[in-house]
PDB file of C-alpha atoms in Angstrom:
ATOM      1  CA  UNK A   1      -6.034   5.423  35.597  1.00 84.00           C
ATOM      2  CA  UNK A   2      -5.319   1.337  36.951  1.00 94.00           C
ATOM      3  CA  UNK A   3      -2.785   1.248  39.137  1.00 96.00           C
ATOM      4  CA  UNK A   4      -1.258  -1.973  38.268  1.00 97.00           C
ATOM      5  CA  UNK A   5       1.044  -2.489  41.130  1.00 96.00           C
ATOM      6  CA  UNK A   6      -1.478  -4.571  43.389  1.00 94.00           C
ATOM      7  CA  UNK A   7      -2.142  -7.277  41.034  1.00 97.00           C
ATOM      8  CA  UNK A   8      -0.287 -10.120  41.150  1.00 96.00           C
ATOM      9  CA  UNK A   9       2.521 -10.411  39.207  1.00 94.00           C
ATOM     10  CA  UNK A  10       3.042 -13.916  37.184  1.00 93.00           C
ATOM     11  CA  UNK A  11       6.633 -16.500  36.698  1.00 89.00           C
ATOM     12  CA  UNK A  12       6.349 -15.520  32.480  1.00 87.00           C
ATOM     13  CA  UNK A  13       8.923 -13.425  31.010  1.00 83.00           C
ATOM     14  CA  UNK A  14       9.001 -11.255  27.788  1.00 80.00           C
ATOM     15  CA  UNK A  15      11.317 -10.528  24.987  1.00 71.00           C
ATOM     16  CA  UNK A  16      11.804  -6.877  23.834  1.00 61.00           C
ATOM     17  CA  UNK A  17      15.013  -3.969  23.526  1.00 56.00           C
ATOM     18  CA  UNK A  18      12.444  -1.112  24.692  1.00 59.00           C
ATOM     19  CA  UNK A  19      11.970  -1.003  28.667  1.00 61.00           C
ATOM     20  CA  UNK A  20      11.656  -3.214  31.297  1.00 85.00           C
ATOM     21  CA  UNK A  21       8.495  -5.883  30.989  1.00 90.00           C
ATOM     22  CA  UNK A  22       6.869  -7.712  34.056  1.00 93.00           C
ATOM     23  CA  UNK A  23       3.645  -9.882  33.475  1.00 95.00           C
ATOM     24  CA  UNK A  24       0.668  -9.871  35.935  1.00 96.00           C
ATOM     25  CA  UNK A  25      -3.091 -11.081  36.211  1.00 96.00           C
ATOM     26  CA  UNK A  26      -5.783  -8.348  35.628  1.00 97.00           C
ATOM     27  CA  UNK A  27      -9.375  -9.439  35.371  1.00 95.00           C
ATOM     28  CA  UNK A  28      -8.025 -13.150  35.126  1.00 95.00           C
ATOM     29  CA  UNK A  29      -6.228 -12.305  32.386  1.00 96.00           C
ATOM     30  CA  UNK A  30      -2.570 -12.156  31.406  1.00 96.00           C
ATOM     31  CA  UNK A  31      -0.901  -8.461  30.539  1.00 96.00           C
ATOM     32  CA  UNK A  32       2.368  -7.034  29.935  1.00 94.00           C
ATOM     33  CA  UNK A  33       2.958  -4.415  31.751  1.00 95.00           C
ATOM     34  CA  UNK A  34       5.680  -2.175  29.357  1.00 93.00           C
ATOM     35  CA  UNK A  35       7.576   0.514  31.041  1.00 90.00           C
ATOM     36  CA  UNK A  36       8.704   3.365  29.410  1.00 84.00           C
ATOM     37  CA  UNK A  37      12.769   3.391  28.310  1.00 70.00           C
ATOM     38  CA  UNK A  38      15.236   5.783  28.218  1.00 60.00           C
ATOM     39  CA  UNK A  39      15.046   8.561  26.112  1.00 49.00           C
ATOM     40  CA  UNK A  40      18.280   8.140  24.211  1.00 57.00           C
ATOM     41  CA  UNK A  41      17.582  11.035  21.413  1.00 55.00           C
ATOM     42  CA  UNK A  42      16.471  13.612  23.782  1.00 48.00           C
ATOM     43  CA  UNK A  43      19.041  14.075  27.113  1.00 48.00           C
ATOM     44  CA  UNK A  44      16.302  16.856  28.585  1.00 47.00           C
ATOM     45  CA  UNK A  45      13.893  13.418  29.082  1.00 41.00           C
ATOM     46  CA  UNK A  46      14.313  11.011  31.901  1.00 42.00           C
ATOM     47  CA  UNK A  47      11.706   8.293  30.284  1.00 52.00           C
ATOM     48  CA  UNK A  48      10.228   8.052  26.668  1.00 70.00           C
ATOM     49  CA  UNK A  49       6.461   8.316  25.817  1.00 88.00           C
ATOM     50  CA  UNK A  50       6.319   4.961  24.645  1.00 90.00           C
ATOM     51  CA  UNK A  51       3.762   4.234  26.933  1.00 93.00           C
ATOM     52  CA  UNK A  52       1.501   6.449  25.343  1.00 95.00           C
ATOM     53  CA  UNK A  53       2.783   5.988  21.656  1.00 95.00           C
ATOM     54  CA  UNK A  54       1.914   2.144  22.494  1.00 95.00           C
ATOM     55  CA  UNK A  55      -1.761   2.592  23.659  1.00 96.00           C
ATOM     56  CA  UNK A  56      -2.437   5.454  21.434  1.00 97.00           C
ATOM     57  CA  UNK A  57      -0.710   3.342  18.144  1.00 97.00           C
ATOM     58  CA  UNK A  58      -2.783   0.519  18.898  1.00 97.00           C
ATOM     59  CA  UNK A  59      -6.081   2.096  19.040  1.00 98.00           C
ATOM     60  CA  UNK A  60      -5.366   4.010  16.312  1.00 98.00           C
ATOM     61  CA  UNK A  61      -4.270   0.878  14.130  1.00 98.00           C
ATOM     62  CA  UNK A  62      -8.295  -0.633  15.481  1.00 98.00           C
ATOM     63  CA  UNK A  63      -9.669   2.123  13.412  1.00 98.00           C
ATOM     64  CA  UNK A  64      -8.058   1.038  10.410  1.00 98.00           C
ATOM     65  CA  UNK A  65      -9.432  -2.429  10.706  1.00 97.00           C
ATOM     66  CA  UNK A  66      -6.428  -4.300  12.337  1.00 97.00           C
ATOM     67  CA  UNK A  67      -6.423  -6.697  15.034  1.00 97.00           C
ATOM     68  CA  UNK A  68      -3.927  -5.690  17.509  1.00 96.00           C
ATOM     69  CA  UNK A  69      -2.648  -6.323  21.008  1.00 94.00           C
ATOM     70  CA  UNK A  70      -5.138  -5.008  23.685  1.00 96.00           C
ATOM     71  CA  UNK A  71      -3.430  -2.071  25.640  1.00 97.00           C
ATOM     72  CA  UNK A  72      -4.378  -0.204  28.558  1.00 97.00           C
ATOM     73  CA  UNK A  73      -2.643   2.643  30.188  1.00 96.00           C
ATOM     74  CA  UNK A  74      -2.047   2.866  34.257  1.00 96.00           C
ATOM     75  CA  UNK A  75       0.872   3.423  36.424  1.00 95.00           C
ATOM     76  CA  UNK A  76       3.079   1.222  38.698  1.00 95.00           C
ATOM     77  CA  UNK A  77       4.777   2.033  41.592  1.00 93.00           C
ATOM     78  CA  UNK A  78       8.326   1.655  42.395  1.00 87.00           C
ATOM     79  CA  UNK A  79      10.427   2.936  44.787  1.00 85.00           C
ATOM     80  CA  UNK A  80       7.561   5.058  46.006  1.00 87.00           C
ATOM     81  CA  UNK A  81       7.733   6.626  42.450  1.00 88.00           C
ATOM     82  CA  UNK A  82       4.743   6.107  39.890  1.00 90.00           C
ATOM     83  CA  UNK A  83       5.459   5.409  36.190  1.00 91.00           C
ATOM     84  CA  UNK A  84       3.098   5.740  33.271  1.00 94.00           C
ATOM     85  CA  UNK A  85       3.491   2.141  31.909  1.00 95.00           C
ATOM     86  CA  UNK A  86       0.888   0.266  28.808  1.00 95.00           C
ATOM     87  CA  UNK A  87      -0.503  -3.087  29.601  1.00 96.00           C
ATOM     88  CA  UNK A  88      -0.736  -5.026  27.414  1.00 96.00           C
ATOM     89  CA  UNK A  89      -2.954  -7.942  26.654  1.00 96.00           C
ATOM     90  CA  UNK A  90      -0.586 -11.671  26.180  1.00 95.00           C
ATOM     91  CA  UNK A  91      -2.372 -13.153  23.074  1.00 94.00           C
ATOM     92  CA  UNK A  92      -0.043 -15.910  23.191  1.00 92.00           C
ATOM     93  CA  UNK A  93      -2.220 -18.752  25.465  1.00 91.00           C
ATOM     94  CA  UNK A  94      -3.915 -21.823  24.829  1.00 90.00           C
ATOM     95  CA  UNK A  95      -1.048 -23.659  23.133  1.00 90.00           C
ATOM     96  CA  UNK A  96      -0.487 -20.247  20.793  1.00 93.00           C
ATOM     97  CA  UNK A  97       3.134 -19.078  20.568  1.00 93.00           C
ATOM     98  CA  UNK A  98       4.417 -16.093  18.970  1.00 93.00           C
ATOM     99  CA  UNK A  99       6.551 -16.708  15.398  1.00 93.00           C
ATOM    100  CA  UNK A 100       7.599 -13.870  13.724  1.00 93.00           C
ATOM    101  CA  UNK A 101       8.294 -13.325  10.369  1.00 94.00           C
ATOM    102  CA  UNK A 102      11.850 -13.320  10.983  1.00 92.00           C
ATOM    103  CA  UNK A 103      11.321 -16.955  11.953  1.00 90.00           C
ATOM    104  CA  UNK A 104       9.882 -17.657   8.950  1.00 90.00           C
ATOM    105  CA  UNK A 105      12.355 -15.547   6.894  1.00 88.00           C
ATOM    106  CA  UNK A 106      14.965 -18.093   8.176  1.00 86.00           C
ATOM    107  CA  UNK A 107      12.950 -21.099   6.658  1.00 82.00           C
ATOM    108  CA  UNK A 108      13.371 -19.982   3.178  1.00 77.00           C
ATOM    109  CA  UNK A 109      15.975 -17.210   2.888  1.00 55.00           C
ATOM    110  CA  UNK A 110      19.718 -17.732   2.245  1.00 52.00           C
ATOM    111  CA  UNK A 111      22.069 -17.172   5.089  1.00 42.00           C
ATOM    112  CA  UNK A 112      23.363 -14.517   3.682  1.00 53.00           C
ATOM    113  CA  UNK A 113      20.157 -13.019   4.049  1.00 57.00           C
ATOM    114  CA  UNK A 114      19.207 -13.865   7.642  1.00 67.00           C
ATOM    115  CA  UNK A 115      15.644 -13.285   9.048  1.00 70.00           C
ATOM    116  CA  UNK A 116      16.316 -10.326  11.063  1.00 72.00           C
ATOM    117  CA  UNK A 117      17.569  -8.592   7.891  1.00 82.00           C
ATOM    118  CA  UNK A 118      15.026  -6.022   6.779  1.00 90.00           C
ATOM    119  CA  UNK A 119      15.740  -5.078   2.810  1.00 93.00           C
ATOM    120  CA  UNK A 120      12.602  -4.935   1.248  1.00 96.00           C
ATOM    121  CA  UNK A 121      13.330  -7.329  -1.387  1.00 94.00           C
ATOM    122  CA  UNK A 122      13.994  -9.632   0.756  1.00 92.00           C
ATOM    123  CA  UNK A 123      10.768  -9.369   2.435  1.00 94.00           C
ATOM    124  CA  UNK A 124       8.889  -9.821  -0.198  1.00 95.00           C
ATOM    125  CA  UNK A 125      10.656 -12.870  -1.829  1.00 92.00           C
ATOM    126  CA  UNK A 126       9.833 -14.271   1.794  1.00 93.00           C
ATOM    127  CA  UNK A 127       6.452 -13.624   1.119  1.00 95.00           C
ATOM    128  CA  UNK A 128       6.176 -15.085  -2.198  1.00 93.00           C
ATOM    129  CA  UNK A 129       7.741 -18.223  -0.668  1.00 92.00           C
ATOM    130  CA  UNK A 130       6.625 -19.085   2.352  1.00 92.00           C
ATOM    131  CA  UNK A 131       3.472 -21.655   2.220  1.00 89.00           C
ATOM    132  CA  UNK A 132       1.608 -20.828   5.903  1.00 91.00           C
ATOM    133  CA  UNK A 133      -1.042 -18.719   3.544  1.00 93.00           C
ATOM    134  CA  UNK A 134      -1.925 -16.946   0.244  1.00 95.00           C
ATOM    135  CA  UNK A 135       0.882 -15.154  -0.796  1.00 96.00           C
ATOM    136  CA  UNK A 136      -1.361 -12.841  -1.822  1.00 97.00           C
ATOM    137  CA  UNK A 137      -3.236 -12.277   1.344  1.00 97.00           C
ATOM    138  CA  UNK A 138      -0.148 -11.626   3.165  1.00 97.00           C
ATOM    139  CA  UNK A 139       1.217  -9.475   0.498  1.00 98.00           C
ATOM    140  CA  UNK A 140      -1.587  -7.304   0.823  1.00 98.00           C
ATOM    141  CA  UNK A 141      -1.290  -7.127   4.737  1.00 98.00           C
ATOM    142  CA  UNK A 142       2.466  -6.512   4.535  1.00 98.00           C
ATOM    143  CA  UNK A 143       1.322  -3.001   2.505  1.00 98.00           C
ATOM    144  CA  UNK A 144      -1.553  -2.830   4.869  1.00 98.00           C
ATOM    145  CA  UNK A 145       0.778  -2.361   7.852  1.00 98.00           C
ATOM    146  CA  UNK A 146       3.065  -0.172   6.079  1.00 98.00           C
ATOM    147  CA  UNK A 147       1.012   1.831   4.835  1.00 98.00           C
ATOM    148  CA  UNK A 148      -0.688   2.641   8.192  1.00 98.00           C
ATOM    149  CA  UNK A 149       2.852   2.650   9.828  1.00 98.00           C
ATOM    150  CA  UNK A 150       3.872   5.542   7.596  1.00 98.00           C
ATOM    151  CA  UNK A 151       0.731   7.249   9.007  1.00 98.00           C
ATOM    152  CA  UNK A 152       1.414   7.260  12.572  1.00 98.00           C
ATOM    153  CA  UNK A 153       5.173   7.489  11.946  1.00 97.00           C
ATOM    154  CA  UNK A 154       6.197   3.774  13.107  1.00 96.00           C
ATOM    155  CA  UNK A 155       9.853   3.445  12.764  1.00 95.00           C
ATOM    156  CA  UNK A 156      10.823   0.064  14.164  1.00 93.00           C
ATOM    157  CA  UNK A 157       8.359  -2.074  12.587  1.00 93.00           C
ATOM    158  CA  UNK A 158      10.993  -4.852  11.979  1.00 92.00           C
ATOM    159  CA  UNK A 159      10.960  -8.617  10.908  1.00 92.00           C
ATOM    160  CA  UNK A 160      10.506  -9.388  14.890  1.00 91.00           C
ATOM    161  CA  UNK A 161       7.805  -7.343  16.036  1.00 91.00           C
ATOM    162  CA  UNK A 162       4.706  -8.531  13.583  1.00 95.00           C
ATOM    163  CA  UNK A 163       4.426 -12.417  12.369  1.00 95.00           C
ATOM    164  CA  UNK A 164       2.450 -15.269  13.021  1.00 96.00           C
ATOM    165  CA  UNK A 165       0.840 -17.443  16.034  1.00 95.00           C
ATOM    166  CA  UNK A 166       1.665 -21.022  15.989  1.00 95.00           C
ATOM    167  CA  UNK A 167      -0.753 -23.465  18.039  1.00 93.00           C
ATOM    168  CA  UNK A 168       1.475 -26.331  18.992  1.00 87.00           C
ATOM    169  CA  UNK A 169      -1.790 -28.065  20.260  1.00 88.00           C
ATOM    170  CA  UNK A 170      -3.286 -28.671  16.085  1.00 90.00           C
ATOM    171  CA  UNK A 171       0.060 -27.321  14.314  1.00 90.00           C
ATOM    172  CA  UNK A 172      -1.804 -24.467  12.998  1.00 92.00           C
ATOM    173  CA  UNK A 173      -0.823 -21.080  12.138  1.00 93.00           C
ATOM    174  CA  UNK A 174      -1.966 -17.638  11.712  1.00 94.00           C
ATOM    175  CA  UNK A 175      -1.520 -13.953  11.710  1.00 96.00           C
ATOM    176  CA  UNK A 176      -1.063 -12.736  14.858  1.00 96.00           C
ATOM    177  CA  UNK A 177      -2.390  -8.981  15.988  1.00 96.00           C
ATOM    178  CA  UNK A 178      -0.228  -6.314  15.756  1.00 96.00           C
ATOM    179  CA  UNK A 179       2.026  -5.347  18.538  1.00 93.00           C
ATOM    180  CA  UNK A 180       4.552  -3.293  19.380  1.00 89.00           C
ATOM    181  CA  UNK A 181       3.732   0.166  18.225  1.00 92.00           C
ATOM    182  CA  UNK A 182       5.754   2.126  21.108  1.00 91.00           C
ATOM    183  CA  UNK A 183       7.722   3.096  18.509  1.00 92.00           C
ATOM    184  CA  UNK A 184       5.629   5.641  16.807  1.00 95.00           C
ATOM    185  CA  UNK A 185       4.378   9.124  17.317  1.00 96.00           C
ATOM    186  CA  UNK A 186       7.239  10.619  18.124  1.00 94.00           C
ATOM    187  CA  UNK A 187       7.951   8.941  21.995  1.00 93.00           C
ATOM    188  CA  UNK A 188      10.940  10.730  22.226  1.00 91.00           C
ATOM    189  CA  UNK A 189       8.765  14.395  21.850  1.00 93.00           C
ATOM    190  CA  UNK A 190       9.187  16.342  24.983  1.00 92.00           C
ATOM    191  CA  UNK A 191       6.491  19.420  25.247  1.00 93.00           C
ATOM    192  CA  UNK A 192       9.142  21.810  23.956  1.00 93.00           C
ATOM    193  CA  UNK A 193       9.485  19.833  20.424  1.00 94.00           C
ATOM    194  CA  UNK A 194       5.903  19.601  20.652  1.00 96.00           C
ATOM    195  CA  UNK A 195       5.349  23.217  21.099  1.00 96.00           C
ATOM    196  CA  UNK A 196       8.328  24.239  18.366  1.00 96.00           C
ATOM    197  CA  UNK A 197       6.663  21.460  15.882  1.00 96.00           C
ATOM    198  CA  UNK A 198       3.542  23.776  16.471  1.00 97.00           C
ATOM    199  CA  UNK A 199       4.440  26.733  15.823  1.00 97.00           C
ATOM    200  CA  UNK A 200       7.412  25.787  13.248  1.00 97.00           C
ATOM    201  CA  UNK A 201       6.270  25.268   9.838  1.00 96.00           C
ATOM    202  CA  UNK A 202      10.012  23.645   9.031  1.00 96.00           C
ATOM    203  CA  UNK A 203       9.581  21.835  12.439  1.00 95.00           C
ATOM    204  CA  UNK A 204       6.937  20.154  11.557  1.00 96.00           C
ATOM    205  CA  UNK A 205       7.666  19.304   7.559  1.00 97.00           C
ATOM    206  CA  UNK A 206      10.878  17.900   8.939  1.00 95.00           C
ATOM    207  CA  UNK A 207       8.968  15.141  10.835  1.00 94.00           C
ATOM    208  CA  UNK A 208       6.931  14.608   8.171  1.00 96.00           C
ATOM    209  CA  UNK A 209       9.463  14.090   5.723  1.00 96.00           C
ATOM    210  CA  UNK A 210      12.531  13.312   7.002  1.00 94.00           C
ATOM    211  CA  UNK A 211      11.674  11.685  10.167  1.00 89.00           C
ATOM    212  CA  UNK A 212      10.670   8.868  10.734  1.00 95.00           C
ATOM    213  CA  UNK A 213      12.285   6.775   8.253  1.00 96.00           C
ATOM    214  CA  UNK A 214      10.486   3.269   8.004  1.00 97.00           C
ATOM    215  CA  UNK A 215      12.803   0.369   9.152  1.00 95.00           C
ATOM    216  CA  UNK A 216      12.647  -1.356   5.976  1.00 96.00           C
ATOM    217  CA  UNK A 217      15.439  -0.555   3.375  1.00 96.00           C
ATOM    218  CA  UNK A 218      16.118  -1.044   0.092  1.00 96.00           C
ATOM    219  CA  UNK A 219      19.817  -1.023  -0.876  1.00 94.00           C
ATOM    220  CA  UNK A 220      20.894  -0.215   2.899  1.00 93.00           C
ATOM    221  CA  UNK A 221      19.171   3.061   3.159  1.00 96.00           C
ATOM    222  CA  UNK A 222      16.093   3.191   5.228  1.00 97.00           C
ATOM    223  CA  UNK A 223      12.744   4.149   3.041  1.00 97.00           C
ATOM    224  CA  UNK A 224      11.582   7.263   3.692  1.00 97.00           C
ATOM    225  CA  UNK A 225       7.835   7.018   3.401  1.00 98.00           C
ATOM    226  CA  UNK A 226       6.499   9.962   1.298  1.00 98.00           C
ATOM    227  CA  UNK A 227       9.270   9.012  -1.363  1.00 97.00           C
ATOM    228  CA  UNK A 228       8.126   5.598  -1.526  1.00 98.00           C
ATOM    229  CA  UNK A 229       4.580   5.929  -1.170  1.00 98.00           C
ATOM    230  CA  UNK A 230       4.628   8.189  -4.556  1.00 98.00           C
ATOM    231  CA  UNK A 231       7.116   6.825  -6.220  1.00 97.00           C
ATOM    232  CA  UNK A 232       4.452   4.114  -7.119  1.00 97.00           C
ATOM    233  CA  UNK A 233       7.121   1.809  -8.005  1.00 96.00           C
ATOM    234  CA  UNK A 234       5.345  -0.975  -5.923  1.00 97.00           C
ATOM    235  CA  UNK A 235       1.905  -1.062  -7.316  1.00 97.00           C
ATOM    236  CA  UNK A 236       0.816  -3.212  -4.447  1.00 98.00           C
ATOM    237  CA  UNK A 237       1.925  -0.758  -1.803  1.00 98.00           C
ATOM    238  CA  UNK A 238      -0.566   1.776  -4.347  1.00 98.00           C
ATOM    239  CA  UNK A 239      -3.238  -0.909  -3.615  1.00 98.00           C
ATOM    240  CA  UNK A 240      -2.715  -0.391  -0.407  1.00 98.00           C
ATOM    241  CA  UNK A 241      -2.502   3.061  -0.011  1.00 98.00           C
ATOM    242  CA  UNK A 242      -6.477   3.399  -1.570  1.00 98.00           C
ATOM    243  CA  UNK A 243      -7.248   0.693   1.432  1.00 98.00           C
ATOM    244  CA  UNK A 244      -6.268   2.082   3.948  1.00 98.00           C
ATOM    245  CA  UNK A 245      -6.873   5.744   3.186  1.00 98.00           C
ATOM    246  CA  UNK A 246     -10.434   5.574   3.002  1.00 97.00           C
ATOM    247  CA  UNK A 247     -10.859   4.236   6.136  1.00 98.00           C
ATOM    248  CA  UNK A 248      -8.944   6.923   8.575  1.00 98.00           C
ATOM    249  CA  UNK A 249     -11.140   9.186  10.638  1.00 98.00           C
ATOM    250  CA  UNK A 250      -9.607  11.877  12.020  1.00 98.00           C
ATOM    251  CA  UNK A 251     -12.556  12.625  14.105  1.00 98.00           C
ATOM    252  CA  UNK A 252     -12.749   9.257  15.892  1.00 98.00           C
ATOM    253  CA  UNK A 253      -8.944   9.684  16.285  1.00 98.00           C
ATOM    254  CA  UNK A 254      -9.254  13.066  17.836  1.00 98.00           C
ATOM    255  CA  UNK A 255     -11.713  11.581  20.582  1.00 98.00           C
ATOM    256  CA  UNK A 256      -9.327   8.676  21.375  1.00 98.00           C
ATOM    257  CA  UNK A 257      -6.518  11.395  22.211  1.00 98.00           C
ATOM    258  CA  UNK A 258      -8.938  13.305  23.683  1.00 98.00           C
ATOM    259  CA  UNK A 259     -10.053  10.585  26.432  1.00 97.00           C
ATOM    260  CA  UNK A 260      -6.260   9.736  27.538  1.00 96.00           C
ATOM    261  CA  UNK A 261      -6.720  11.576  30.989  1.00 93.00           C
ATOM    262  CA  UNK A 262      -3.383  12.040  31.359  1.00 93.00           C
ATOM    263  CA  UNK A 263      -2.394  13.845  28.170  1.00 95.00           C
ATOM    264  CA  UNK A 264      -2.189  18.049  28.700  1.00 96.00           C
ATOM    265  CA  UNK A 265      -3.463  20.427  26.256  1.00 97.00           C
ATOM    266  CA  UNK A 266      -0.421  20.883  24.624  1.00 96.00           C
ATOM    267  CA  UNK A 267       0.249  17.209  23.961  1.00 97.00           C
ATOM    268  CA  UNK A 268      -3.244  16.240  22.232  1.00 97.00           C
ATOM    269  CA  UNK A 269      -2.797  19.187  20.341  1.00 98.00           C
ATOM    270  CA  UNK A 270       0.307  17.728  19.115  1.00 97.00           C
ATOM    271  CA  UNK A 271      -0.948  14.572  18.103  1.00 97.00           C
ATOM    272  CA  UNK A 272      -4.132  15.585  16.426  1.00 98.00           C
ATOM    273  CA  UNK A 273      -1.517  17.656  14.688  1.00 97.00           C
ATOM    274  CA  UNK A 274       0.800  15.640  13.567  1.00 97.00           C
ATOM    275  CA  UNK A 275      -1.922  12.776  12.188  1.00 98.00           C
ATOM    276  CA  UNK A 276      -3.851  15.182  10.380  1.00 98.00           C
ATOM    277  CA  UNK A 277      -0.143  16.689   8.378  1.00 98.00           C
ATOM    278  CA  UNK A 278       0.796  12.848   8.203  1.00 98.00           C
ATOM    279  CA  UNK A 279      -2.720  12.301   6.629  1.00 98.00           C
ATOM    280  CA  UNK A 280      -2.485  14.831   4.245  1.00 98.00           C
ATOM    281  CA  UNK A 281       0.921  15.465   3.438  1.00 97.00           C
ATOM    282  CA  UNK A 282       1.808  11.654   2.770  1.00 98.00           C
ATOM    283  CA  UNK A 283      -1.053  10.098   2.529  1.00 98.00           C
ATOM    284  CA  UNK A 284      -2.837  11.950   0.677  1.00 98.00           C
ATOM    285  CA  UNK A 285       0.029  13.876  -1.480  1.00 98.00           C
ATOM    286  CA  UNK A 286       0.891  10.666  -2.496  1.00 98.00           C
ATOM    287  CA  UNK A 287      -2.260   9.875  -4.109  1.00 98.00           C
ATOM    288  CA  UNK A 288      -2.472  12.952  -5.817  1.00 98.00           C
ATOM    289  CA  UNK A 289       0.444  12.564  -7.807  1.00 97.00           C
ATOM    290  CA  UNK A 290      -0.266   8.714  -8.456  1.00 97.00           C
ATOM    291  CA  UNK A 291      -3.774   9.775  -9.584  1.00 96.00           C
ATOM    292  CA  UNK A 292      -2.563  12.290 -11.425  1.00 95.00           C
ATOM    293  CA  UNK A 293       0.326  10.528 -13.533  1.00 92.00           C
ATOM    294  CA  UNK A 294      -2.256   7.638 -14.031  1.00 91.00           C
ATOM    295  CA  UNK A 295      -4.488  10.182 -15.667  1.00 92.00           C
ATOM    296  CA  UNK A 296      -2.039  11.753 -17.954  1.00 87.00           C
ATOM    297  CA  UNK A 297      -1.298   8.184 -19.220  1.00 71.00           C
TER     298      UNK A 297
END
């Protein structure tokens, strides 16, 4: 893997809760470099695997069609020790700046409802309101994202990690690509809760299930995404769901886990594992039962 620690490092600073964040200049190019964070759920871990849950998110999300941040995995050296760390690729240059949709929640929502609030009606009115596109187009990538979120188990997708790039140069704006996806797969998974997820049938329906929640909420309570997904109570998130369905392949998954040279047996087992259930026990499920109810009229 890169090591990252020779390359020069640069003045620009980044925002984030989740590990420490340096920028540098690889390939004459501006990266992140993420480092893992504590593992706050699981005392028998010293660091998370967000670096991996970051890199391996990402690509993942690229299969399903969506433009994301570039990531690359490597190590950096400090204090004679070597971390795993992600770099990732700064998308915000040439005049483009990052605005989230939190940002943009501000604009237009009471402020009793602030931006970073993430109730899902709330969300949605945003969308309806806001005038930088379609409502329609960014309806349908709002379900987009959460429907693929719910696949690889994203918990933190909040109002301040997905949004817009504004281009102060022609006062334009877009979507931006999807970042911050350290917060799925299970980073917090140490090879024993791999191993019992394996071998545990309740294990492993628990974290399908039960955890991760999504971020969102309705009424206060986080969304739990098989409920949702086939409740069908959101026909647009249904739209979404026969998307984005189609277009996972396991088997193009399976050779992205297996070419991260630094993953053991035991832990591409686990994610190959864990996608496939998540495939087939939400995903999927869920469209049974939608299908099926739409049948019976």
């Amino acid at each position: 893997m890169i090591d990252f620690t020779k390359y020069p490092k640069t003045n620009k600073s980044f925002n984030g809760a989740n590990g420490s964040k340096i920028s540098i200049i690889y390939q004459n190019e501006r990266y992140m470099v993420k480092f893992p964070g504590g593992a706050k759920l699981n005392s028998n871990m010293s660091y998370s695997n967000s670096s991996i849950s970051e890199y391996l998110g990402s690509h993942i999300l690229q299969t399903l069609g969506f433009e994301t941040q570039q990531t690359i995995l490597g190590t950096y050296e400090i204090n004679n020790q070597k971390k795993l760390v992600v770099a990732c690729k700064d998308f915000a240059i040439n005049g483009n700046t990052i605005q989230d949709f939190a940002s943009i929640k501000n604009q237009i929502i009471d402020s009793v409802r602030q931006g970073a609030g993430t109730e899902l009606e709330s969300i949605l009115e945003t969308i309806e309101k806001q005038n930088i596109m379609p409502s329609n187009s960014l309806r349908n990538f709002f379900w987009d994202m959460f429907i693929a979120d719910a696949f690889i188990g994203n918990w933190d997708r909040h109002n301040g990690n997905w949004g817009f790039l504004y281009n102060e140069q022609n006062d334009s704006i877009k979507l931006a690509p999807l970042w911050n996806a350290g917060s799925s797969l299970y980073p917090q998974a140490d090879e024993e809760i791999m191993k019992k997820v394996l071998t545990d049938k309740n294990e492993l329906l628990v974290r399908i299930y039960e955890r991760p929640e999504s971020a969102i909420t309705i009424n206060g309570k986080k969304i739990r995404y098989f409920d949702f997904i086939k409740s069908n109570e959101y026909p647009d998130c249904t739209k979404a769901l026969k998307r984005i369905l189609p277009k996972i392949n396991l088997a193009v998954i399976n050779k992205i886990i297996d070419e991260i040279e630094c993953l053991n047996e035991i832990q591409k087992t686990f994610y190959k594992t864990i996608l496939k259930e998540r495939k087939e026990r939400i995903l999927d499920q869920a469209l049974e039962i939608i299908t099926k109810k739409e049948n019976e009229g």
